[in-house]
Structure formats: C-alpha cells, structure tokens
mmCIF file with all atom_site columns, C-alpha atoms in Angstrom:
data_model
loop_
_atom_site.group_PDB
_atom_site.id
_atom_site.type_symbol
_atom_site.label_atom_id
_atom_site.label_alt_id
_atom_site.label_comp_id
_atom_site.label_asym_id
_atom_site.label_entity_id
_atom_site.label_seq_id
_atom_site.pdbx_PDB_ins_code
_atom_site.Cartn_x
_atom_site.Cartn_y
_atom_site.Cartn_z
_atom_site.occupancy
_atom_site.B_iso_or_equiv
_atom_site.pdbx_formal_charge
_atom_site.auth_seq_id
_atom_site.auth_comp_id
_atom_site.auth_asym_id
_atom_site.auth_atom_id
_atom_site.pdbx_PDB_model_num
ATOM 1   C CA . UNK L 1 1   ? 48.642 168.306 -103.535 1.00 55.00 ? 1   UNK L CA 1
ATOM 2   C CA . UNK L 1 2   ? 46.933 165.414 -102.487 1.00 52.00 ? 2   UNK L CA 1
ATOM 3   C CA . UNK L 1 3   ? 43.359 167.194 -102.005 1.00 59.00 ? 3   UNK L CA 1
ATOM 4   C CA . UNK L 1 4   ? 43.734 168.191 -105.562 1.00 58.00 ? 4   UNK L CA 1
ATOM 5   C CA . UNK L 1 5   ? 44.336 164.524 -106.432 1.00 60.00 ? 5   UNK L CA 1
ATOM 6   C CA . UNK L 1 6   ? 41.596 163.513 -104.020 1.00 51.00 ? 6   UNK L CA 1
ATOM 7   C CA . UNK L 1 7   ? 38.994 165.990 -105.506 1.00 59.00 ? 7   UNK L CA 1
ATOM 8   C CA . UNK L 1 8   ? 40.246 165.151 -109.217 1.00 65.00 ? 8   UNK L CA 1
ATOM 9   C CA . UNK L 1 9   ? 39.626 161.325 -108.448 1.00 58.00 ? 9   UNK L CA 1
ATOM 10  C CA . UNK L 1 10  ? 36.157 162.193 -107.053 1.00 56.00 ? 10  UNK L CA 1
ATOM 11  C CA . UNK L 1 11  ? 35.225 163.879 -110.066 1.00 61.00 ? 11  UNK L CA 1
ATOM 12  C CA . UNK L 1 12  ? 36.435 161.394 -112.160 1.00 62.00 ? 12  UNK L CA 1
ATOM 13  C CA . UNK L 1 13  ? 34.354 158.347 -110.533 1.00 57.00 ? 13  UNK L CA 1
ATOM 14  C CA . UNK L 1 14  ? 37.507 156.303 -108.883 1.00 58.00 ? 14  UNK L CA 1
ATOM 15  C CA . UNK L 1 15  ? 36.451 157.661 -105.138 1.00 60.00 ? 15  UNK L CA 1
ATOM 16  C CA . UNK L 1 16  ? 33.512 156.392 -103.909 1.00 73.00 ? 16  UNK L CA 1
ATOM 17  C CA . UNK L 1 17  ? 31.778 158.603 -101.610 1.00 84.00 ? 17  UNK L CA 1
ATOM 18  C CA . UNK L 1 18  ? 30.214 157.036 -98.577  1.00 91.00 ? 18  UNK L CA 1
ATOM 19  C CA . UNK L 1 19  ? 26.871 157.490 -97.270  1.00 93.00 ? 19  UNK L CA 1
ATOM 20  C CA . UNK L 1 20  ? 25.420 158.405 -94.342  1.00 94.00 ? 20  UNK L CA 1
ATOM 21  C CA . UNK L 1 21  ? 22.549 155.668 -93.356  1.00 95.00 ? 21  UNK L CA 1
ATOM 22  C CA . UNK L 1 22  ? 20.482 155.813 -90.351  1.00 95.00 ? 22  UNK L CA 1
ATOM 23  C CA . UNK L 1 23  ? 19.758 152.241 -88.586  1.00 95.00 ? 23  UNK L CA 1
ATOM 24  C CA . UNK L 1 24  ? 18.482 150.954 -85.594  1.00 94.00 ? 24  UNK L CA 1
ATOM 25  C CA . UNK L 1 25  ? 20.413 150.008 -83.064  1.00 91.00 ? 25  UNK L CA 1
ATOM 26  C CA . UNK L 1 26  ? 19.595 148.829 -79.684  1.00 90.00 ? 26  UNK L CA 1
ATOM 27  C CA . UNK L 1 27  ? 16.769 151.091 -80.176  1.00 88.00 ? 27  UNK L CA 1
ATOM 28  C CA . UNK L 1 28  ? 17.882 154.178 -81.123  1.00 93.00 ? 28  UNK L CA 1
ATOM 29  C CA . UNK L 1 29  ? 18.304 155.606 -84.331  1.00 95.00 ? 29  UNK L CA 1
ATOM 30  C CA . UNK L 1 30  ? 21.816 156.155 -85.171  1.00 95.00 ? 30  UNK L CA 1
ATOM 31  C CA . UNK L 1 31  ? 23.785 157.219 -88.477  1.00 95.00 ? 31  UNK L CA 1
ATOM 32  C CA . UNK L 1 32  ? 26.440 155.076 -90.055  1.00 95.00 ? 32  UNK L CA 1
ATOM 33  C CA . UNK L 1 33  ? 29.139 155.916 -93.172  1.00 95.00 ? 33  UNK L CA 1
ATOM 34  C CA . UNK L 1 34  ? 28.383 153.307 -95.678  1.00 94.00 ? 34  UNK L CA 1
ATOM 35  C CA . UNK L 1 35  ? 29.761 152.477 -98.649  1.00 93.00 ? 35  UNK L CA 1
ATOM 36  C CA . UNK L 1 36  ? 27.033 151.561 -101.304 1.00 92.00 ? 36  UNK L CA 1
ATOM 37  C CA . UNK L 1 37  ? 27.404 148.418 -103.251 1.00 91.00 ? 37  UNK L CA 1
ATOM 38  C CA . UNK L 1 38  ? 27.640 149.023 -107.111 1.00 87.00 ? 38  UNK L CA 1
ATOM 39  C CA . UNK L 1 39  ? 27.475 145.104 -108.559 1.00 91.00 ? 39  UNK L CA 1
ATOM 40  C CA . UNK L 1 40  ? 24.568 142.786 -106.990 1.00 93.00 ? 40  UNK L CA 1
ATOM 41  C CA . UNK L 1 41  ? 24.029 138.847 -107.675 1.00 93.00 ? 41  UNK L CA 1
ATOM 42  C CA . UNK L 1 42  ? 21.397 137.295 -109.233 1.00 91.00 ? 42  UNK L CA 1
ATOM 43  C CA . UNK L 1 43  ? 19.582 136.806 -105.778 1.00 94.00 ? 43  UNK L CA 1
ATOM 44  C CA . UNK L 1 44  ? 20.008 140.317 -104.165 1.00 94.00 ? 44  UNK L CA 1
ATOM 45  C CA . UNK L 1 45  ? 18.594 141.324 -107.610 1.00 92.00 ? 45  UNK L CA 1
ATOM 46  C CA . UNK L 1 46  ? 15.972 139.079 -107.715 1.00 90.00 ? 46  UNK L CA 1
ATOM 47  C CA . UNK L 1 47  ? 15.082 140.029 -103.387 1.00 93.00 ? 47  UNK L CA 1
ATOM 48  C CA . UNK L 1 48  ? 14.999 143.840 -104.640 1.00 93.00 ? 48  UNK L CA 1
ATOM 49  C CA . UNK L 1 49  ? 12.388 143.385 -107.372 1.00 91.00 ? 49  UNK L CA 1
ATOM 50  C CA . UNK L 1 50  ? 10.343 141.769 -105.002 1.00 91.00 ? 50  UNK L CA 1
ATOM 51  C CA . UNK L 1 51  ? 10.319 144.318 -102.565 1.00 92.00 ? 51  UNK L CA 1
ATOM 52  C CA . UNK L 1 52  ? 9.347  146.831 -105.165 1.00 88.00 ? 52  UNK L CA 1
ATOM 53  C CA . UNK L 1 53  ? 6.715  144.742 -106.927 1.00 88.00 ? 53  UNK L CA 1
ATOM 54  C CA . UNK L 1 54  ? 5.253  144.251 -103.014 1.00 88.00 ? 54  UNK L CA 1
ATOM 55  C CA . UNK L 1 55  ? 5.142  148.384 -102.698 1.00 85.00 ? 55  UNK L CA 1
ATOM 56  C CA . UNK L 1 56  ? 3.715  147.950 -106.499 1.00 83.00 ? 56  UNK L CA 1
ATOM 57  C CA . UNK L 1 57  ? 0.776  146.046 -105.296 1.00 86.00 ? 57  UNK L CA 1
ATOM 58  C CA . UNK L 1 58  ? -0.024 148.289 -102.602 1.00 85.00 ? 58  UNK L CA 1
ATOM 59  C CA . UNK L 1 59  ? 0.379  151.467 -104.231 1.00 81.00 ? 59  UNK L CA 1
ATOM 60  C CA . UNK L 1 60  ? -3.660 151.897 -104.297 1.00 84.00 ? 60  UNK L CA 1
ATOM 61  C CA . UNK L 1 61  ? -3.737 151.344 -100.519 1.00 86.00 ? 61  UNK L CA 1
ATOM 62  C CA . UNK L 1 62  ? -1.083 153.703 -99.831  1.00 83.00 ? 62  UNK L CA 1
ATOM 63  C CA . UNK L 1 63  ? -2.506 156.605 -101.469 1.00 83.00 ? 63  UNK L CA 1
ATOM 64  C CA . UNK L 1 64  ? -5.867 156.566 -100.138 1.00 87.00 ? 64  UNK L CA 1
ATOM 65  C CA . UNK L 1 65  ? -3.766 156.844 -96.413  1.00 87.00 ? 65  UNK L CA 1
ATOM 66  C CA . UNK L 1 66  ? -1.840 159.208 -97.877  1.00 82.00 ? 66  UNK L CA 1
ATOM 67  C CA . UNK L 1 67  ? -4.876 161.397 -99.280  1.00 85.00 ? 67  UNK L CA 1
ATOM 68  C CA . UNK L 1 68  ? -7.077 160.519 -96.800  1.00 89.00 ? 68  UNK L CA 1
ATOM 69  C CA . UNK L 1 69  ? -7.604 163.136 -94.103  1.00 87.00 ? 69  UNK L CA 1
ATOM 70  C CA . UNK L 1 70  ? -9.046 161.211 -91.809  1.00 91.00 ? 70  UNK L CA 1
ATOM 71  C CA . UNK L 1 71  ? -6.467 158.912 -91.595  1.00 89.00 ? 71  UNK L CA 1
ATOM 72  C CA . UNK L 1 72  ? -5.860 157.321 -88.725  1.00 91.00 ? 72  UNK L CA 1
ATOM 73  C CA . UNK L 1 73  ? -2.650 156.948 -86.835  1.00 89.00 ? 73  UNK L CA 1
ATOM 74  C CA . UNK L 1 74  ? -2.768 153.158 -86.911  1.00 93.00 ? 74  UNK L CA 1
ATOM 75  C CA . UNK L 1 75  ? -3.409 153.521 -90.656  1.00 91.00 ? 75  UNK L CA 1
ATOM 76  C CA . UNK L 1 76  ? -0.170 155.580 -90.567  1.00 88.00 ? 76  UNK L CA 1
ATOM 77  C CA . UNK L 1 77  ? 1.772  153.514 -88.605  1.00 90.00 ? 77  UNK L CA 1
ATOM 78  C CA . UNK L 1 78  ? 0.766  150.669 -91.000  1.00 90.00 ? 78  UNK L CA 1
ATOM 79  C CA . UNK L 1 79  ? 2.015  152.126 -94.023  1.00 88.00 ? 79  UNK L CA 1
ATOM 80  C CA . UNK L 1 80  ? 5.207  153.127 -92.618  1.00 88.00 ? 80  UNK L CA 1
ATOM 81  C CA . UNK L 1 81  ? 6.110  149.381 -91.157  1.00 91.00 ? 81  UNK L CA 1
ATOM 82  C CA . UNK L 1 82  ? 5.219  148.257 -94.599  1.00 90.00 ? 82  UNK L CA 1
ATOM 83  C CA . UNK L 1 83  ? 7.895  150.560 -96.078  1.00 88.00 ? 83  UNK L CA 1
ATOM 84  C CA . UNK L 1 84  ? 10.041 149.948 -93.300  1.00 92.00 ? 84  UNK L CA 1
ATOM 85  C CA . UNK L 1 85  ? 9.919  146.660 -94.440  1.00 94.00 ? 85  UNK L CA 1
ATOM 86  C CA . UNK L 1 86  ? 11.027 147.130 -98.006  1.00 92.00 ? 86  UNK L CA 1
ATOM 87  C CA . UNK L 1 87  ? 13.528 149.569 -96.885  1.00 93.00 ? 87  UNK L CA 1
ATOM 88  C CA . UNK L 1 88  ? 15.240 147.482 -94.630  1.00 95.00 ? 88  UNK L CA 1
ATOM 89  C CA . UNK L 1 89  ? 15.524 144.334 -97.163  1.00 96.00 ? 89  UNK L CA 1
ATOM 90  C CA . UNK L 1 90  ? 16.653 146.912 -100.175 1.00 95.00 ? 90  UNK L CA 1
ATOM 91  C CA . UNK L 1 91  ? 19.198 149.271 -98.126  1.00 96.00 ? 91  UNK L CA 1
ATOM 92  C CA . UNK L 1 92  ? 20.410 146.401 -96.603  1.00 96.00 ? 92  UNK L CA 1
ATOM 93  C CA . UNK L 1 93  ? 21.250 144.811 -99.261  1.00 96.00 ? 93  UNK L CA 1
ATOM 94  C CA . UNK L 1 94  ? 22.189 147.999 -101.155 1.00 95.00 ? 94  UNK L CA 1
ATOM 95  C CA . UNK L 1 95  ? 25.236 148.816 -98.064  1.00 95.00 ? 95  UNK L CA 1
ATOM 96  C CA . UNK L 1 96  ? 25.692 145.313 -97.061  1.00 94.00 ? 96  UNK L CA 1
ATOM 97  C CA . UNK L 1 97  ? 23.933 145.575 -93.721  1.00 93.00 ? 97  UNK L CA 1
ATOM 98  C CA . UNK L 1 98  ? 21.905 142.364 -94.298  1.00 89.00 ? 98  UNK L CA 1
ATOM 99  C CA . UNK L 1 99  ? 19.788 141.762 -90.865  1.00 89.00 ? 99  UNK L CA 1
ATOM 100 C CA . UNK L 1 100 ? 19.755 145.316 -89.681  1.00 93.00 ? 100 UNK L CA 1
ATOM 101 C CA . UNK L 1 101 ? 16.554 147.282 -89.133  1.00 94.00 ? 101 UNK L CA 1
ATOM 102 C CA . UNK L 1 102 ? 16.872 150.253 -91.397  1.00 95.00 ? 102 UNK L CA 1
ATOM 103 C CA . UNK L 1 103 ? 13.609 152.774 -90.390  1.00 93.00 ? 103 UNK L CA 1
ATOM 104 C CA . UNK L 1 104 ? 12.302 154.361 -94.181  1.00 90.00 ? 104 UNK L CA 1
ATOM 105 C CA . UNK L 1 105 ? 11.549 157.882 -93.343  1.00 87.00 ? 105 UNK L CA 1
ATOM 106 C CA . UNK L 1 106 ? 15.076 159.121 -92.168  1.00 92.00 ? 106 UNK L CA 1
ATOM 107 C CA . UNK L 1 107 ? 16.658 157.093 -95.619  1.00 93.00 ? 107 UNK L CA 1
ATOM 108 C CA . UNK L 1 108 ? 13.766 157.956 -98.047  1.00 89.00 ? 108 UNK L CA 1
ATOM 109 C CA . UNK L 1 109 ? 16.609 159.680 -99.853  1.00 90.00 ? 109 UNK L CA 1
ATOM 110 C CA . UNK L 1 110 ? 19.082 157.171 -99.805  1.00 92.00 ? 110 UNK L CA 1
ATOM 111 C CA . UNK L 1 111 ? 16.223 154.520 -101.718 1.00 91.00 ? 111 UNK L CA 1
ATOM 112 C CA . UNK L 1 112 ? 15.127 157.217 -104.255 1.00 89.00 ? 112 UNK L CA 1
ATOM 113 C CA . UNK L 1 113 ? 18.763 157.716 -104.878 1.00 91.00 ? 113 UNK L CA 1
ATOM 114 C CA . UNK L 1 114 ? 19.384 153.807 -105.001 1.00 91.00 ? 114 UNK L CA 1
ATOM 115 C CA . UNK L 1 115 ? 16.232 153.402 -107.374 1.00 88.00 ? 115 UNK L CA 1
ATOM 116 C CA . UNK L 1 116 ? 17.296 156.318 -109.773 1.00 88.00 ? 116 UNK L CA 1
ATOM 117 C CA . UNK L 1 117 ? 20.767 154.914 -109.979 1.00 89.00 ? 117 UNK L CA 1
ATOM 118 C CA . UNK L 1 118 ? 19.957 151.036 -110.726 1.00 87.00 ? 118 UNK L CA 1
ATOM 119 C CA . UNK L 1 119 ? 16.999 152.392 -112.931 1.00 83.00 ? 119 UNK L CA 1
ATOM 120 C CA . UNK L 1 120 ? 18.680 150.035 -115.792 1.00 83.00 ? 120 UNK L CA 1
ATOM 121 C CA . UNK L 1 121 ? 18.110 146.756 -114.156 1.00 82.00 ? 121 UNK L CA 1
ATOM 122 C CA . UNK L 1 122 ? 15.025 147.468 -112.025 1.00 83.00 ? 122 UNK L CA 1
ATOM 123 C CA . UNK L 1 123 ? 13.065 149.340 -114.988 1.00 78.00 ? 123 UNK L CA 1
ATOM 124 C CA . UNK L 1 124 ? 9.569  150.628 -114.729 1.00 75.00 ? 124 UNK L CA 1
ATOM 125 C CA . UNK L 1 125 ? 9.573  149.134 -110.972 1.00 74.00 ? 125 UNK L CA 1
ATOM 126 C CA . UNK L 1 126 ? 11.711 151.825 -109.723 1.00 78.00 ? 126 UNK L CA 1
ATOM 127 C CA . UNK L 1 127 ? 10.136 154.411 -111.672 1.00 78.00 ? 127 UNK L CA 1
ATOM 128 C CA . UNK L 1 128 ? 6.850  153.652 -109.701 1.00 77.00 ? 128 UNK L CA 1
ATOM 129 C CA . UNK L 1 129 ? 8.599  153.173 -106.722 1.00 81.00 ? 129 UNK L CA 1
ATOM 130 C CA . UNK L 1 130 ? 10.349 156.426 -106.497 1.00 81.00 ? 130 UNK L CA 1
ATOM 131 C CA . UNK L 1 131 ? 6.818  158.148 -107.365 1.00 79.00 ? 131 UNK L CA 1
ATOM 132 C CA . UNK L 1 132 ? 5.492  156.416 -103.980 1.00 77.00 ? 132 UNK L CA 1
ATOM 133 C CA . UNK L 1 133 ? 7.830  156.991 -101.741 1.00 80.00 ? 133 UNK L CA 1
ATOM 134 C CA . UNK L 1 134 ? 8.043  160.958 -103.287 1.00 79.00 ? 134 UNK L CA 1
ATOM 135 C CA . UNK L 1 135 ? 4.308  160.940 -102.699 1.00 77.00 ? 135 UNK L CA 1
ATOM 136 C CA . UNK L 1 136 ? 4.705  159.769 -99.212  1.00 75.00 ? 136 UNK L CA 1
ATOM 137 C CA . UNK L 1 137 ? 7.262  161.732 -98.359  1.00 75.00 ? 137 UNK L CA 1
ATOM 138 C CA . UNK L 1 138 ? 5.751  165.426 -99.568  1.00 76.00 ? 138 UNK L CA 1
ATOM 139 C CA . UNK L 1 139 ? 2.494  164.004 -97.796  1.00 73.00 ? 139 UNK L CA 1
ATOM 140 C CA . UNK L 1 140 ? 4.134  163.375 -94.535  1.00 68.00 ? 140 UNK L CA 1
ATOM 141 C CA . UNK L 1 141 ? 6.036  167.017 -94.496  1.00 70.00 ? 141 UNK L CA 1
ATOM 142 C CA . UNK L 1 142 ? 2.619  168.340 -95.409  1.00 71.00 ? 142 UNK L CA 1
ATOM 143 C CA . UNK L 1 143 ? 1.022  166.524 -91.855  1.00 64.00 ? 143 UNK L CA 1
ATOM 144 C CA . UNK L 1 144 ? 3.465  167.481 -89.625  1.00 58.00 ? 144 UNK L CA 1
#
C-alpha cells in the first residue's frame, strides 16, 4: 500500500527524486544522492547567468577544439577545466554543494537537465548553453 502511495506521489510532483552527482573528493571521483534545489535567490541567479554568459563568450573557441582534428591534448584539457569551472559554480549551487569540485563530463547530464528545467528564468542563455555542452559531449564520444 504504501509503494502505491509512494509511486502515486511521484507521479503527481510531491516526491522529489534525488540525483545522483559525481564530485571530487580527496581525489577521486565519487557519486552522491542529491536533492536538486527548485527556488534560487537573487544572487545564485545572478552567479548562474554569469557562468553561462562566460561559456557564451567562448562558444567560438570551443568549437574550433571541438572540430579541430588536430587538437591538441592541452587544448583539450583547456576546454574541459573551463567547463569544469562553470559546472562546479552552477551544480553547486543547483544541489547545494557550494565549494565542492564538481568534474563536467561525468554530470554533463545533470547541467543539460538543470538548463532545460530553469529554461524560464535563464532564457536564450541556456538554450545556447545546452547546444555547447551537447556539442561537446557527442564530440568527445566521437574521440574516444
């Protein structure tokens, strides 16, 4: 009886489901259940449009790595701190884990799915920023 209220309550929006996040800790990678946040302040708002008009900026840079075949690692390795960057301050503040390092590749899906949720206040911004990290992400399946 109660996994049929459970799974009703689920359906119905009044059980959140938590997420699995990958952080960095002492180290190593390791995945934590997270709850994400659904209301954000004027500041955490203000922090996440920066971080996605920074990947904005860049966007040109990041796709000639990302098409470029000669590449470099270094060139890699850049783009990905950069994104590890915005990751960390967004998903942070997304699951409260303000001041942990957050890595981007293992929780590209966890910021697409933040982006497409919060599309209302973030507007265009997330649009462009899911089709970055979407681009990155197909491109770095396709070199490995």
């Amino acid at each position: 009886m109660k996994e049929l209220e459970l799974l009703e309550k689920k359906e119905n929006g009044e059980v959140e489901e938590k997420h699995s996040l990958t952080i960095l800790k002492d180290d190593k990678q390791v995945d934590v259940k997270v709850l994400p946040k659904k209301k954000f302040n004027a500041i955490e708002k203000s922090k996440i449009v920066t971080q996605l008009a920074v990947l904005n900026e860049i966007k040109e840079e990041l796709q000639a790595i990302i098409r470029d075949e000669e590449a470099t690692l270094s060139d890699w390795l850049m783009m990905i701190l950069i994104f590890d960057e915005i990751t960390t301050e967004v998903l942070g503040i997304a699951y409260g884990q303000k001041g942990t390092l957050i890595p981007s590749l293992p929780n590209f899906d966890l910021l697409v799915m933040f982006l497409e949720e919060n599309q209302v206040w973030l507007g265009e911004k997330a649009k462009l920023a899911i089709a970055q990290i979407n681009d990155i992400s197909e491109e770095a399946k396709n070199k490995e």
